[in-house]
mmCIF file of C-alpha atoms in Angstrom:
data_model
loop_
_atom_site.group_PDB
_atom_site.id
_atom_site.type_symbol
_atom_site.label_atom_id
_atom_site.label_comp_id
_atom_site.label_asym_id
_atom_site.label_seq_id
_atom_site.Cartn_x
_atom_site.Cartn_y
_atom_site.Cartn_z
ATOM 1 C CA UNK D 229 12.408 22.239 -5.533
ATOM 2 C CA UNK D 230 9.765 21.904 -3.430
ATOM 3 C CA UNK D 231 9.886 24.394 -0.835
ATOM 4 C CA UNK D 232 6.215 25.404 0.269
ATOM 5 C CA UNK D 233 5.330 21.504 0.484
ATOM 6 C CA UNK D 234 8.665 21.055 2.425
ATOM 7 C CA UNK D 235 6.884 24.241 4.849
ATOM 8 C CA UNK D 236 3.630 22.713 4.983
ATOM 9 C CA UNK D 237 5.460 19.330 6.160
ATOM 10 C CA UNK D 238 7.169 21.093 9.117
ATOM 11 C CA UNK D 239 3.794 22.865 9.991
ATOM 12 C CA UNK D 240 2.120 19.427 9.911
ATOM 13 C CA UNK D 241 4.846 17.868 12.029
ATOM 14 C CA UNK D 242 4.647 20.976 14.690
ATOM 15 C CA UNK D 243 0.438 20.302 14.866
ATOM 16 C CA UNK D 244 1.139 16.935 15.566
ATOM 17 C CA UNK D 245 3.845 17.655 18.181
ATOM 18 C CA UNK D 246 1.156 20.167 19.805
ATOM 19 C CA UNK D 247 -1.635 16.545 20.220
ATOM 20 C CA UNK D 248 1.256 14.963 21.928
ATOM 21 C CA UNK D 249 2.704 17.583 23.817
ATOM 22 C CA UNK D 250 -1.387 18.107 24.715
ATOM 23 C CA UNK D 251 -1.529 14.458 26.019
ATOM 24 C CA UNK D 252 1.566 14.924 28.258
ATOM 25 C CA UNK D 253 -0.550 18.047 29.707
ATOM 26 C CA UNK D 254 -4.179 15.583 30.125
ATOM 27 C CA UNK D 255 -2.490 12.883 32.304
ATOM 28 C CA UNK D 256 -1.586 15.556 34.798
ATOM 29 C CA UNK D 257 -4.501 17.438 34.715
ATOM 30 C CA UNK D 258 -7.004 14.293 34.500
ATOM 31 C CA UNK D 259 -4.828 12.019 36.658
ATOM 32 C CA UNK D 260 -4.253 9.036 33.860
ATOM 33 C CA UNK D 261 0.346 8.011 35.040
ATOM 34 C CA UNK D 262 2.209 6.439 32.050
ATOM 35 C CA UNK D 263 1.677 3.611 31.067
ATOM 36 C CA UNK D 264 -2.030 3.710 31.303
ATOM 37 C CA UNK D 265 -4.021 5.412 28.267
ATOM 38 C CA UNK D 266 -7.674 4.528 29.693
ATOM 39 C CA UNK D 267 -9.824 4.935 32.357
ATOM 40 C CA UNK D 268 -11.079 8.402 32.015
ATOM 41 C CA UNK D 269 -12.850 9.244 28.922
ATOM 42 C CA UNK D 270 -11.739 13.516 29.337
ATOM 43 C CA UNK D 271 -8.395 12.141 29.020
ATOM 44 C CA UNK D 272 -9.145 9.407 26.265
ATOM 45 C CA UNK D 273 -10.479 12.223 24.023
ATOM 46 C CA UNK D 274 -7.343 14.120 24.156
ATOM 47 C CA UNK D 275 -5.685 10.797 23.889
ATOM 48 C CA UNK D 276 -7.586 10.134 20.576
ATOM 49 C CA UNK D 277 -6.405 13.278 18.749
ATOM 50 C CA UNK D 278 -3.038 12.518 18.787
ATOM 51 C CA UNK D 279 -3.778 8.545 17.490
ATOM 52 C CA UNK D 280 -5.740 9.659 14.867
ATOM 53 C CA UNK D 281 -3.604 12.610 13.584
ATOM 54 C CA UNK D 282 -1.018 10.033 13.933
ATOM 55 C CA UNK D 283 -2.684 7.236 12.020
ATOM 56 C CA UNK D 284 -3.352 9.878 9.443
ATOM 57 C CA UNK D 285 0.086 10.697 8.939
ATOM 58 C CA UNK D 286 1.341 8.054 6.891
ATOM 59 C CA UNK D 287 -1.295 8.570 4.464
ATOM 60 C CA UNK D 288 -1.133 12.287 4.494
ATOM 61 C CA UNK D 289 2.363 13.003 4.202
ATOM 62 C CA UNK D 290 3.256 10.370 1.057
ATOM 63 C CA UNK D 291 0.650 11.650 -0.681
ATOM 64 C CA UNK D 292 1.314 15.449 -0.568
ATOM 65 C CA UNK D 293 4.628 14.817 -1.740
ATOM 66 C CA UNK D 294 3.804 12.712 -4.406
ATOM 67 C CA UNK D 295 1.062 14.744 -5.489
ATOM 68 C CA UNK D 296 4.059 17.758 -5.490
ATOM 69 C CA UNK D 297 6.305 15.657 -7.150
ATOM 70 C CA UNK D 298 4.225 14.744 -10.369
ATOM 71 C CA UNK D 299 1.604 17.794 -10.115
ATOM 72 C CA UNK D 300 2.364 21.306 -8.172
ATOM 73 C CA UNK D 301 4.354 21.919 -4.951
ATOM 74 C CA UNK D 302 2.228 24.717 -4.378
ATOM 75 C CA UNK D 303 -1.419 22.821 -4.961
ATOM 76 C CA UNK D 304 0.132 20.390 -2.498
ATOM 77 C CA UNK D 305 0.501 22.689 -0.530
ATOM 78 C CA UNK D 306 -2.531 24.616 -0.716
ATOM 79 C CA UNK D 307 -4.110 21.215 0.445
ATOM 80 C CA UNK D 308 -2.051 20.751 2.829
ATOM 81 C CA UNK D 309 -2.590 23.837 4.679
ATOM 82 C CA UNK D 310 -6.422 22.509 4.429
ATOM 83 C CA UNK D 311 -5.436 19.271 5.672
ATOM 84 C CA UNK D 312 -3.937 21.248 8.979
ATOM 85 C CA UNK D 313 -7.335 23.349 9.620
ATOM 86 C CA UNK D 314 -9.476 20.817 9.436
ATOM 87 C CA UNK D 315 -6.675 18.443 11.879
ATOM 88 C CA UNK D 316 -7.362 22.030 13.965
ATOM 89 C CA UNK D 317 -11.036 22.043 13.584
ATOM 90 C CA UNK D 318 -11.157 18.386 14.645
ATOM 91 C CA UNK D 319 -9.048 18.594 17.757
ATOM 92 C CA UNK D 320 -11.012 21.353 18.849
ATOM 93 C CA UNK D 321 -13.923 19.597 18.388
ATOM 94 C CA UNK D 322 -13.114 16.313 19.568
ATOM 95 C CA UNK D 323 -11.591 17.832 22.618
ATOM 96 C CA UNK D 324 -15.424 19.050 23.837
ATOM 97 C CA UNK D 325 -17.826 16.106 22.490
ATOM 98 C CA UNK D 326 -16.919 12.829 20.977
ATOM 99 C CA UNK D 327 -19.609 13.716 18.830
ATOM 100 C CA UNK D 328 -18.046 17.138 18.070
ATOM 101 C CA UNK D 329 -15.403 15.555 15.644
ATOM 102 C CA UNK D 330 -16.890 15.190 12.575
ATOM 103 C CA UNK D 331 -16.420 18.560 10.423
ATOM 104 C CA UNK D 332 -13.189 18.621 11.096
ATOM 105 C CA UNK D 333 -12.755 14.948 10.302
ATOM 106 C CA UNK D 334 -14.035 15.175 7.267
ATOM 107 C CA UNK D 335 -11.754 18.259 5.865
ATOM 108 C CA UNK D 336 -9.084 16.627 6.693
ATOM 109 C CA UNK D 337 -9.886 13.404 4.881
ATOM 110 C CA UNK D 338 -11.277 15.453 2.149
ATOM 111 C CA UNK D 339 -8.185 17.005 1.871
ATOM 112 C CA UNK D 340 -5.618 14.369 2.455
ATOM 113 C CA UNK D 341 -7.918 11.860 -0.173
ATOM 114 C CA UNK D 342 -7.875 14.845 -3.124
ATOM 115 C CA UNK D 343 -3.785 14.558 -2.628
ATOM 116 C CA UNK D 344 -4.245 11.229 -3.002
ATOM 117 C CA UNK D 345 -6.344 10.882 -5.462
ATOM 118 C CA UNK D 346 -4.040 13.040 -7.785
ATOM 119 C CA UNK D 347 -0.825 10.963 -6.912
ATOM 120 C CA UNK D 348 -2.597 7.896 -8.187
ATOM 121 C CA UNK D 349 -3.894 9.887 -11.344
ATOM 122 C CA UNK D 350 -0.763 11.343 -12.066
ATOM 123 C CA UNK D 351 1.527 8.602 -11.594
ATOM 124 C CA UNK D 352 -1.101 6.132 -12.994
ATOM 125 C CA UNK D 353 -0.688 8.352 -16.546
ATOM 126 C CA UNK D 354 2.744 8.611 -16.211
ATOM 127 C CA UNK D 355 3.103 4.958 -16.438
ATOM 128 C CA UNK D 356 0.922 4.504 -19.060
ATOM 129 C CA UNK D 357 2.438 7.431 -21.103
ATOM 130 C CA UNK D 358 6.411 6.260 -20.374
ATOM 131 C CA UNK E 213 23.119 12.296 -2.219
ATOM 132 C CA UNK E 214 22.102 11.375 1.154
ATOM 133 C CA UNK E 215 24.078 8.613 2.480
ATOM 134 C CA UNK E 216 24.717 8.900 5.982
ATOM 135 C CA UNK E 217 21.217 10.056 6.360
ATOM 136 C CA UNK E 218 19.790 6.814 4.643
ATOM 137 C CA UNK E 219 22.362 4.389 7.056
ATOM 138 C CA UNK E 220 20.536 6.586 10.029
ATOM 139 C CA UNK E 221 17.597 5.841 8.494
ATOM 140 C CA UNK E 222 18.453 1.876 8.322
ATOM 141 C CA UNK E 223 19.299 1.867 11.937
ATOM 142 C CA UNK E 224 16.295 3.607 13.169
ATOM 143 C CA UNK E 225 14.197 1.430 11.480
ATOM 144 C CA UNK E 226 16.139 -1.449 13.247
ATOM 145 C CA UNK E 227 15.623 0.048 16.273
ATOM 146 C CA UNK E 228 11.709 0.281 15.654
ATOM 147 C CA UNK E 229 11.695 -3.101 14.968
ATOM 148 C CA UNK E 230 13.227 -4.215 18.336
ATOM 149 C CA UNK E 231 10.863 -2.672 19.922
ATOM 150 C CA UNK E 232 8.241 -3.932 17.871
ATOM 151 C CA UNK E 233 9.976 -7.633 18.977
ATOM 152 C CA UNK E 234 10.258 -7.032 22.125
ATOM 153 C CA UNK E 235 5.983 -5.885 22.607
ATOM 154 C CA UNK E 236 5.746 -9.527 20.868
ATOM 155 C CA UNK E 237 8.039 -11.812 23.459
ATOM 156 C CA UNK E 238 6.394 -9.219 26.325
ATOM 157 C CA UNK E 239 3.321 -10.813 25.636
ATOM 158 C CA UNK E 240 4.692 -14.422 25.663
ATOM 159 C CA UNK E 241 6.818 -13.376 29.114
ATOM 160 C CA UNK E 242 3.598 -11.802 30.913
ATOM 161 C CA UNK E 243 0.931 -13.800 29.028
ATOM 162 C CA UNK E 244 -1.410 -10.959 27.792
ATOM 163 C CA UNK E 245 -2.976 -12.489 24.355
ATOM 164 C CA UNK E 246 -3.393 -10.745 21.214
ATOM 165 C CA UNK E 247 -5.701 -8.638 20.655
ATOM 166 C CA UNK E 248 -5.620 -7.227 24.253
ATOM 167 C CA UNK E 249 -2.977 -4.587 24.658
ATOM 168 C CA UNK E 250 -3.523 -3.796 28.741
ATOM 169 C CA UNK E 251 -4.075 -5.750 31.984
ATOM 170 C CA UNK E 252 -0.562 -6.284 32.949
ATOM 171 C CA UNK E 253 1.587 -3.041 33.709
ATOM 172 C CA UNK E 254 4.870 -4.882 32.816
ATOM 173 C CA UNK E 255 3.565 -5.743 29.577
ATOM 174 C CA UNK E 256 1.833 -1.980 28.690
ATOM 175 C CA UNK E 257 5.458 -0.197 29.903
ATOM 176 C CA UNK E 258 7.086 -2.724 26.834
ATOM 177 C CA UNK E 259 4.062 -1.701 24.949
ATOM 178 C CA UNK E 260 4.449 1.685 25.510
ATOM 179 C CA UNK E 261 8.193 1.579 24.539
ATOM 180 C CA UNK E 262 7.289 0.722 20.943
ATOM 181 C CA UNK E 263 4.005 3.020 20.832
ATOM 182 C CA UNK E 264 5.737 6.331 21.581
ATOM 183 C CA UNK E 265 8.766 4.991 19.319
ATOM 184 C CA UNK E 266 5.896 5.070 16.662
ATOM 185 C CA UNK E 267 4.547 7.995 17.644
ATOM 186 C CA UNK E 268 8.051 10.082 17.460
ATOM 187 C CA UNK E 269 9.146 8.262 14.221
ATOM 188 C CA UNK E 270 6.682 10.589 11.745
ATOM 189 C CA UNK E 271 7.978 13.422 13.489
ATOM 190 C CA UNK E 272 11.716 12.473 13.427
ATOM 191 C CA UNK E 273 11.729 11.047 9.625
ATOM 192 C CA UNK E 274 10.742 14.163 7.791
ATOM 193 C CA UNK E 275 12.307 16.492 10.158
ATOM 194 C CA UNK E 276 15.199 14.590 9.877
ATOM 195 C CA UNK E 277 15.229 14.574 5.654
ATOM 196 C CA UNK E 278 14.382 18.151 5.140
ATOM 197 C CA UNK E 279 17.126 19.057 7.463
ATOM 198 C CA UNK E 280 19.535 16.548 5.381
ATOM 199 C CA UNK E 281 18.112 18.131 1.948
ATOM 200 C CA UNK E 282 18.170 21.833 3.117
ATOM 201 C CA UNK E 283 21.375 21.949 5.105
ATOM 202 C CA UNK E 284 23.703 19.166 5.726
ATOM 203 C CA UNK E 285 23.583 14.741 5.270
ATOM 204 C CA UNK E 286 26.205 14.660 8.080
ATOM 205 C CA UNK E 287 24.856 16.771 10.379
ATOM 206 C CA UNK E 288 21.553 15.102 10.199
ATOM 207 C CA UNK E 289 22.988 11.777 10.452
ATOM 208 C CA UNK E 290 25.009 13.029 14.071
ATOM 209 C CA UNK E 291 21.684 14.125 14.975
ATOM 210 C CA UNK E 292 19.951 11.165 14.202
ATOM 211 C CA UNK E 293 22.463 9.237 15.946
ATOM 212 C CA UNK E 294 21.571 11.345 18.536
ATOM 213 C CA UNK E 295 17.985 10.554 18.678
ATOM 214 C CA UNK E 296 18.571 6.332 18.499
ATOM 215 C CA UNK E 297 20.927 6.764 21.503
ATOM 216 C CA UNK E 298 18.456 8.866 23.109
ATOM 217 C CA UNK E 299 15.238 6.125 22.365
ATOM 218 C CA UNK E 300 17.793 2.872 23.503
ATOM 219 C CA UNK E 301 18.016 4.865 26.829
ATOM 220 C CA UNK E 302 14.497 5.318 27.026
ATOM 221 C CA UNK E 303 13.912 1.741 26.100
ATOM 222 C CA UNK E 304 15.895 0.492 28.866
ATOM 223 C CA UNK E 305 14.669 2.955 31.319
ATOM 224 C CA UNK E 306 10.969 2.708 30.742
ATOM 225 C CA UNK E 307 11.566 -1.097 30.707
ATOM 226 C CA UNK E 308 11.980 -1.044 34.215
ATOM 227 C CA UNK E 309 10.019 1.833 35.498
ATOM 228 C CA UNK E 310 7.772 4.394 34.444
ATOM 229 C CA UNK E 311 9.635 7.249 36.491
ATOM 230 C CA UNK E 312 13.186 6.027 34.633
ATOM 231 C CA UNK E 313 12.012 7.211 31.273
ATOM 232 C CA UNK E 314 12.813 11.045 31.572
ATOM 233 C CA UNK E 315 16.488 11.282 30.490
ATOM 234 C CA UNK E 316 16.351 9.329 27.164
ATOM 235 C CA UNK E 317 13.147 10.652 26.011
ATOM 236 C CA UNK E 318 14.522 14.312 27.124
ATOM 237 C CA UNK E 319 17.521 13.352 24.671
ATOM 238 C CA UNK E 320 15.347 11.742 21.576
ATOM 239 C CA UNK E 321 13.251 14.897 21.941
ATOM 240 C CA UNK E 322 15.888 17.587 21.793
ATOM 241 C CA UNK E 323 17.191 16.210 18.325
ATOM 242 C CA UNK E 324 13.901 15.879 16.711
ATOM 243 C CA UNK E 325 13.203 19.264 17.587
ATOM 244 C CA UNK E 326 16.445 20.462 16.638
ATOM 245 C CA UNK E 327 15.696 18.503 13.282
ATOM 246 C CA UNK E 328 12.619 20.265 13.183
ATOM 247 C CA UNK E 329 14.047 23.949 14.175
ATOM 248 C CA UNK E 330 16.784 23.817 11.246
ATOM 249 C CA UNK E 331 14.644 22.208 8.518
ATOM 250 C CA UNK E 332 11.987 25.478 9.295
ATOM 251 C CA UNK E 333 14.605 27.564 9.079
ATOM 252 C CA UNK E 334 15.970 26.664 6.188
ATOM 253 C CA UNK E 335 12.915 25.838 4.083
ATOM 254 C CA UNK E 336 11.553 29.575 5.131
ATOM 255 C CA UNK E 337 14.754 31.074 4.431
ATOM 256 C CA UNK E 338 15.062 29.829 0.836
ATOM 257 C CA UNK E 339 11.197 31.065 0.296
ATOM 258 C CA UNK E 340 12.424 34.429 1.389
ATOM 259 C CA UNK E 341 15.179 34.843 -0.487
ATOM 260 C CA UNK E 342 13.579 32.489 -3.604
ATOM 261 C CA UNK G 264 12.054 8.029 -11.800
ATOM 262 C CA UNK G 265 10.138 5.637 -9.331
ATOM 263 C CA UNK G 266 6.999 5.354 -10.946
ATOM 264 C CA UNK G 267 6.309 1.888 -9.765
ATOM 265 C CA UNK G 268 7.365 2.317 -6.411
ATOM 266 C CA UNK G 269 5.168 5.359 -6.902
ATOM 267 C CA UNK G 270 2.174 3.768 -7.679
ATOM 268 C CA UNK G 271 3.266 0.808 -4.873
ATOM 269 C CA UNK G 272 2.906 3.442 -2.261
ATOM 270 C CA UNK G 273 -0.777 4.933 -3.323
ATOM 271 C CA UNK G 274 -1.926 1.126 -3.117
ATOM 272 C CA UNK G 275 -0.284 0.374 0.114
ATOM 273 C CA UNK G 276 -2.145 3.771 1.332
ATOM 274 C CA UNK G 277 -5.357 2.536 0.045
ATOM 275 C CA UNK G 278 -5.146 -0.879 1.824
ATOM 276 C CA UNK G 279 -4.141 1.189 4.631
ATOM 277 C CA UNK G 280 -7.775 3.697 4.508
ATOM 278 C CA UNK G 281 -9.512 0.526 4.448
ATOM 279 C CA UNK G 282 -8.275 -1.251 7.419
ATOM 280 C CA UNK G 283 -9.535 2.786 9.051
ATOM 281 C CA UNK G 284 -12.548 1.951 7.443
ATOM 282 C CA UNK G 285 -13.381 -0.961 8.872
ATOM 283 C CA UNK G 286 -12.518 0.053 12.238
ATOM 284 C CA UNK G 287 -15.324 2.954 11.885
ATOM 285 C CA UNK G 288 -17.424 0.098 10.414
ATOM 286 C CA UNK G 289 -16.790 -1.976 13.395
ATOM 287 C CA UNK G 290 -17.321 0.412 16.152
ATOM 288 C CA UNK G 291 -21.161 0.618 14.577
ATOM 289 C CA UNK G 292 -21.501 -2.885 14.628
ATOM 290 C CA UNK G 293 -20.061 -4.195 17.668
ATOM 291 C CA UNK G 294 -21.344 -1.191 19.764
ATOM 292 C CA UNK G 295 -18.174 0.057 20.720
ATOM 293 C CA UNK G 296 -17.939 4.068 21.146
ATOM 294 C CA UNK G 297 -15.363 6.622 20.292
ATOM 295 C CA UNK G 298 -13.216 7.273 22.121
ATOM 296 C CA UNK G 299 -13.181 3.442 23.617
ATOM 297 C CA UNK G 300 -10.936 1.048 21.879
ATOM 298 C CA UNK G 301 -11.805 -1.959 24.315
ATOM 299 C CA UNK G 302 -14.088 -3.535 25.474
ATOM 300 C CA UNK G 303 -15.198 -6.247 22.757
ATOM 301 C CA UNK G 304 -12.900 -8.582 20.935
ATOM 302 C CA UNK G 305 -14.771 -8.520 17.688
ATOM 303 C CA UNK G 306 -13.508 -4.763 17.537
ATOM 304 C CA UNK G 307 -10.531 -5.213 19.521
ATOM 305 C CA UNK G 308 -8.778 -7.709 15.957
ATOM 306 C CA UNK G 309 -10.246 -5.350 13.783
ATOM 307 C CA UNK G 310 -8.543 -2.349 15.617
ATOM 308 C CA UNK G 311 -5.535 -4.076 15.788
ATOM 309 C CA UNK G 312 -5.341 -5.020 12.328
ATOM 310 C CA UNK G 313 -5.198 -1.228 11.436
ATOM 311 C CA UNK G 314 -2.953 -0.556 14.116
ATOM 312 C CA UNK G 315 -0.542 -2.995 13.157
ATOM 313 C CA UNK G 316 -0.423 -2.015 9.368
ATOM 314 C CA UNK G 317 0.397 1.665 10.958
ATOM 315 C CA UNK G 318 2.989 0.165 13.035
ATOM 316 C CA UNK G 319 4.600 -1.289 9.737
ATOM 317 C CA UNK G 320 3.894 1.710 7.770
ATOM 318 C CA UNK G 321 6.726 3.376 8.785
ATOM 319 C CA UNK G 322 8.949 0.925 8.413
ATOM 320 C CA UNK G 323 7.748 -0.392 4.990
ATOM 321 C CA UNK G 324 7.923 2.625 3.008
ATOM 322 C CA UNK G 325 11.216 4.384 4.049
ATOM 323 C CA UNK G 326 12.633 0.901 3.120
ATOM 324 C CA UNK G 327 10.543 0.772 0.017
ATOM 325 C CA UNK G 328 11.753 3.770 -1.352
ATOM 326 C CA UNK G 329 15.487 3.627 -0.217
ATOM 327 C CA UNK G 330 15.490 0.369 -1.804
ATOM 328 C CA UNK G 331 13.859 1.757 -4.464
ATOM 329 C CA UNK G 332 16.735 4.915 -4.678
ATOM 330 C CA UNK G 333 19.645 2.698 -4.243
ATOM 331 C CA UNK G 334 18.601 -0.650 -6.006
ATOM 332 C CA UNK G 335 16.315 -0.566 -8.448
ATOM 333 C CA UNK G 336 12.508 0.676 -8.636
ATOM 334 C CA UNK G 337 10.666 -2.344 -10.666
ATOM 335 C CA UNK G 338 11.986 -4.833 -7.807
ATOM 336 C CA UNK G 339 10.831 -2.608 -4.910
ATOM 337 C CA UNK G 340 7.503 -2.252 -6.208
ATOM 338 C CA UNK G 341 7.070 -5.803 -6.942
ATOM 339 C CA UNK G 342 8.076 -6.739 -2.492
ATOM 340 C CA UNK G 343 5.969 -3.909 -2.117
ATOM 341 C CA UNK G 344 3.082 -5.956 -3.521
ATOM 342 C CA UNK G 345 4.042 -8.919 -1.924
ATOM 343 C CA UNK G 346 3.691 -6.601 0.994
ATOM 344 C CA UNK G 347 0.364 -5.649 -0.024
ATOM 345 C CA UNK G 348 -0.450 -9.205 -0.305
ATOM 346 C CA UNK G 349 0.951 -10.107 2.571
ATOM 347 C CA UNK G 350 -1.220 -7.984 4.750
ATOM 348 C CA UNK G 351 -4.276 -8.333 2.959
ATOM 349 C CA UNK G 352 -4.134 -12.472 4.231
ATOM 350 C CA UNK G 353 -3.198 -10.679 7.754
ATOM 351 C CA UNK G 354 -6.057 -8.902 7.404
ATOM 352 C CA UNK G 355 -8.633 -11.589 6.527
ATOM 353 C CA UNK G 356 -7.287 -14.484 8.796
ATOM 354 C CA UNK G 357 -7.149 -11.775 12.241
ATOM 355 C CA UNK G 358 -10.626 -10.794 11.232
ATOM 356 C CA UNK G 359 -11.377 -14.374 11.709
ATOM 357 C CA UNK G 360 -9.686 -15.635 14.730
ATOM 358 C CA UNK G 361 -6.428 -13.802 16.598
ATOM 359 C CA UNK G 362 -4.453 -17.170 15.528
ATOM 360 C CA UNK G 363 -5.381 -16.882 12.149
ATOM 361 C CA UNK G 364 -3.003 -13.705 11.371
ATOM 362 C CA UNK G 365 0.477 -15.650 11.450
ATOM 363 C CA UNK G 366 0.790 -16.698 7.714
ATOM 364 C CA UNK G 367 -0.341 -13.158 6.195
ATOM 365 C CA UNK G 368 2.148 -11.457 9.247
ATOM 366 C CA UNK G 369 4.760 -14.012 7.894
ATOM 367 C CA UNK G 370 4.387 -12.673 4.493
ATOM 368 C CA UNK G 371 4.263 -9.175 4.884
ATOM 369 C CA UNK G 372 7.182 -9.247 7.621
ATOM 370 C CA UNK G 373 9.528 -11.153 4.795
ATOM 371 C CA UNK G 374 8.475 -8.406 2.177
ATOM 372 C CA UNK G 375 9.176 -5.598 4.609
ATOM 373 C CA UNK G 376 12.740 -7.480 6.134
ATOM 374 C CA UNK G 377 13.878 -8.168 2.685
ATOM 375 C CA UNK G 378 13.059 -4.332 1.921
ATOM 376 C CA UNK G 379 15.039 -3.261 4.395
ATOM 377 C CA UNK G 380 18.307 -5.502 4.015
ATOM 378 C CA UNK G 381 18.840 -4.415 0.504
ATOM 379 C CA UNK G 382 18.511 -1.093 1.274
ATOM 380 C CA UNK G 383 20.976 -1.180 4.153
ATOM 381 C CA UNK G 384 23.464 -3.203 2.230
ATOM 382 C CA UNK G 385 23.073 -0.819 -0.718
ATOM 383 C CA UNK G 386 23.499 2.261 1.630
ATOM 384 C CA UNK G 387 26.414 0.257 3.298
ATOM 385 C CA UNK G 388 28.117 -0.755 0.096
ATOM 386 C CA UNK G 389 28.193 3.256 -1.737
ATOM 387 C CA UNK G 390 28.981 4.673 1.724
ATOM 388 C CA UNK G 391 32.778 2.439 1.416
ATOM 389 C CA UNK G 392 33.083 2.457 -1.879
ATOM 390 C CA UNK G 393 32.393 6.484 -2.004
#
């Protein structure tokens, strides 16, 4: 089983409801009404953290469970949980200073690439070993 | 296996995909041209429809899974039944006005986080008592 | 085991972290500042080729992999390269010119469709005869 990756999933997933639940909070407070999502860049930073996390998603979720499936739930995991600080360290950032992002970006991507990056080793000898 | 939480599955992928339609005859209807995804509010409210749809769908997914693996397919599947009926109202409310979208998305929310709540609780209490 | 599908779904990330990349790419060479995502068309395709491979991200790979589950994994991972192929064409032609994106769409949206039928009829199918 896979139970600390299937923690560190639910962790994820409650981060990312925090950058939309933190959106919800920046139209009222910057005056931005549904449907619009531009026209004040305060509210277009806040707006930003919850696309990227969510366009980072896809690739960071399939690849921490593959990389538990064929390697170690709990190096997954481990990664996972660095995946989620830097997401932290990022919306922090990015929530100052456009330019504030970066550190944080780049954990996370370190992170979510190293998962990948063992999936496609793993699976890659797997294949070639079967 | 996992049955009833796969047909969910199916059908809120269908779902997705409507909305993902309907974004493409919205631009047709109120002639806003790819790539541009703003200038008409009729248009941005479809838009909209399909973007948070996106938006909720990492969160629902895995929420909805773990709860399926760690307690029950059929409960998760009434749930997830939940959440579709909960996004079609939304779909049809925020099709005609911004202020109409409150009751589905209330709805769609309360399963996913219910998804959410029981998958956490059961993942954590098999580490505890692991 | 699905290790083709597997392997399917690290590709289909990769093709996915470089339409990212060439958004970040893009912003440097058209001008266009975080957090904007307007304001030039040039930037505008290339955003909205990465935002439409996340929009199809979520329905491609729960598909993928229930087709996988229920059907059989050497045939999933082959549609998901015509998938992969599929978008790659999208990718290329929208770069180009917004009218250039229908064939590789075409592609990829057969690939995905087909994807999801078998794994609903599948689903459908060992739900009545279970």
């Amino acid at each position: 089983m896979f139970h600390f990756t299937a923690l560190v999933t639910c962790l994820a997933l409650l981060f990312y409801f925090v950058t939309s639940f933190n959106v919800g909070k920046a139209r009222v407070t910057f005056g931005v009404k549904a449907p619009a999502i531009s026209g004040n860049p305060d509210f277009e930073r806040v707006f930003r953290v919850q696309m990227n996390t969510l366009e980072w998603l896809p690739l960071f979720l399939p690849a921490l469970w593959l990389f538990a499936i064929y390697i170690s739930d709990a190096i997954a995991a481990a990664l996972g949980v660095v995946w989620i600080a830097g997401r932290i360290l990022y919306m922090i950032g990015y929530s100052r200073a456009a330019n504030k992002r970066g550190l944080g970006f780049g954990i996370q991507a370190s992170a979510a690439i190293l998962l990948w990056l063992g999936a496609l080793g793993a699976v890659t000898w797997r294949l070639v070993h079967a």
